[in-house]
């Protein structure tokens, strides 16, 4: 299944040559140009590869950091100075990031690269391909990827510049969030008739008709946030297009966890659009990796998961968020590592260290004496070493603070820290829960489906507990928290449900302007036409 990624990733070097050759004084026969490449169907498809490679670039890094660490879902503190990184991560938790924050800057740079690469690819295909259905489909796929990227950029930064021309050097000012919303809507609607109607291996990793419909549903569900005008019936209509396609199903309880395993792929019943990963594939000019096991598995559990490297496990969840997982019959609870840890054979998982190594604040004279203990992951995050730097310490107590999520199960076949678990961006269960929410917020019921039935369609495949007899928006918020944890949708949900200004962990900042990130300093240096978002210093 992972051959899909390699196939799409091959042309990165080729397009890199397009970039590097433009102004070189060399014979035309040595250049790659639209007149010499691409020239056939296989090459046309390969030409789109850099768009998908670029999109994979920071999806599991800057996108995940910004969308999850800024919520009550996840926190990444320092431990003995490790992972302080100029306060980039912990600023997400405190909601006191600045325009110079590395995550805020990386997110912008990444999405700008995807958009720029999309513009370039569209330009090449327009010049090289003859008119016809194949051209319409390929260009519509790339335009859908560009629309996805603009959605993420608009969702994260609000007003952003619209640029659809390759090769221009004009500094574009920001367009309003409503203008960008309208652009995304128009692009997706124009693309749908030309996109492939199939799902599965033939379209996996590339957007099909239902990718565009699912993103339209996401756009309309958040329209009140983005434009000030609700669009709930349009959200329901877009969800219905996905539902009526009959292409997708909710993954059964027995295979829910396997949906995120290293061997996942086109066979997953819920994946409408997913990002393929493969440690063997190389990507020129982008990160393109997925390091979840490195960040989430405690270093003491390397042997248990058979990892070829020692994970650092800096990130964990917060007690407030884990409280949503309060049903012992819910399979989604099994994605967490909590409390006393055991080996795969059921024996206690132990670590041998010293008394001082276990607790750096130990005052006894025998600090160097050996100590063996059973690993116990505790829920609370306490900055024992330095509150100002939010440093928990550099001992076993510190490294065992926080419950850990292993939804994207560790890949022990990789010789590097990179994993081959594909990561879903849009899932069928999301479509069902979006429709339920849109109806609860005032939209009309369709297809004989009411919110309670829709939510229970998901829950019946997650827990053996009794079906719900009623559902409120608060219930739905908690269900979304359980269903999509670690999938980078929680910031989007918190803002829509009015919870982003709340208090959790050590965060008390309630500034509403932080619903969008600041325009990064580096972006404003490169584009002087950009103005800073309201609330942030110029």
mmCIF file of C-alpha atoms in Angstrom, residues 69-71 75 77 87-97 383 387-390 504-511 514:
data_model
loop_
_atom_site.group_PDB
_atom_site.id
_atom_site.type_symbol
_atom_site.label_atom_id
_atom_site.label_comp_id
_atom_site.label_asym_id
_atom_site.label_seq_id
_atom_site.Cartn_x
_atom_site.Cartn_y
_atom_site.Cartn_z
ATOM 1 C CA UNK A 69 -0.792 21.974 21.976
ATOM 2 C CA UNK A 70 -2.934 25.118 21.950
ATOM 3 C CA UNK A 71 -5.822 23.112 23.467
ATOM 4 C CA UNK A 75 0.976 19.665 26.525
ATOM 5 C CA UNK A 77 6.697 20.860 28.938
ATOM 6 C CA UNK A 87 9.658 28.258 24.796
ATOM 7 C CA UNK A 88 7.989 27.360 21.477
ATOM 8 C CA UNK A 89 5.942 24.435 22.794
ATOM 9 C CA UNK A 90 4.844 25.652 26.205
ATOM 10 C CA UNK A 91 3.779 29.012 24.732
ATOM 11 C CA UNK A 92 1.104 27.064 22.889
ATOM 12 C CA UNK A 93 -0.278 25.910 26.238
ATOM 13 C CA UNK A 94 -0.208 29.326 27.894
ATOM 14 C CA UNK A 95 -1.673 31.106 24.836
ATOM 15 C CA UNK A 96 1.114 33.665 24.941
ATOM 16 C CA UNK A 97 2.780 32.896 21.618
ATOM 17 C CA UNK A 383 6.961 22.040 37.052
ATOM 18 C CA UNK A 387 8.137 27.088 37.243
ATOM 19 C CA UNK A 388 9.275 30.010 35.070
ATOM 20 C CA UNK A 389 10.709 27.673 32.433
ATOM 21 C CA UNK A 390 7.921 25.161 33.059
ATOM 22 C CA UNK A 504 -7.055 24.211 31.642
ATOM 23 C CA UNK A 505 -3.749 23.050 33.052
ATOM 24 C CA UNK A 506 -1.799 26.216 33.810
ATOM 25 C CA UNK A 507 -3.393 28.286 31.056
ATOM 26 C CA UNK A 508 -5.524 31.254 32.166
ATOM 27 C CA UNK A 509 -5.265 33.584 29.136
ATOM 28 C CA UNK A 510 -8.733 34.353 27.769
ATOM 29 C CA UNK A 511 -7.761 36.745 24.943
ATOM 30 C CA UNK A 514 -5.834 34.379 19.946
#
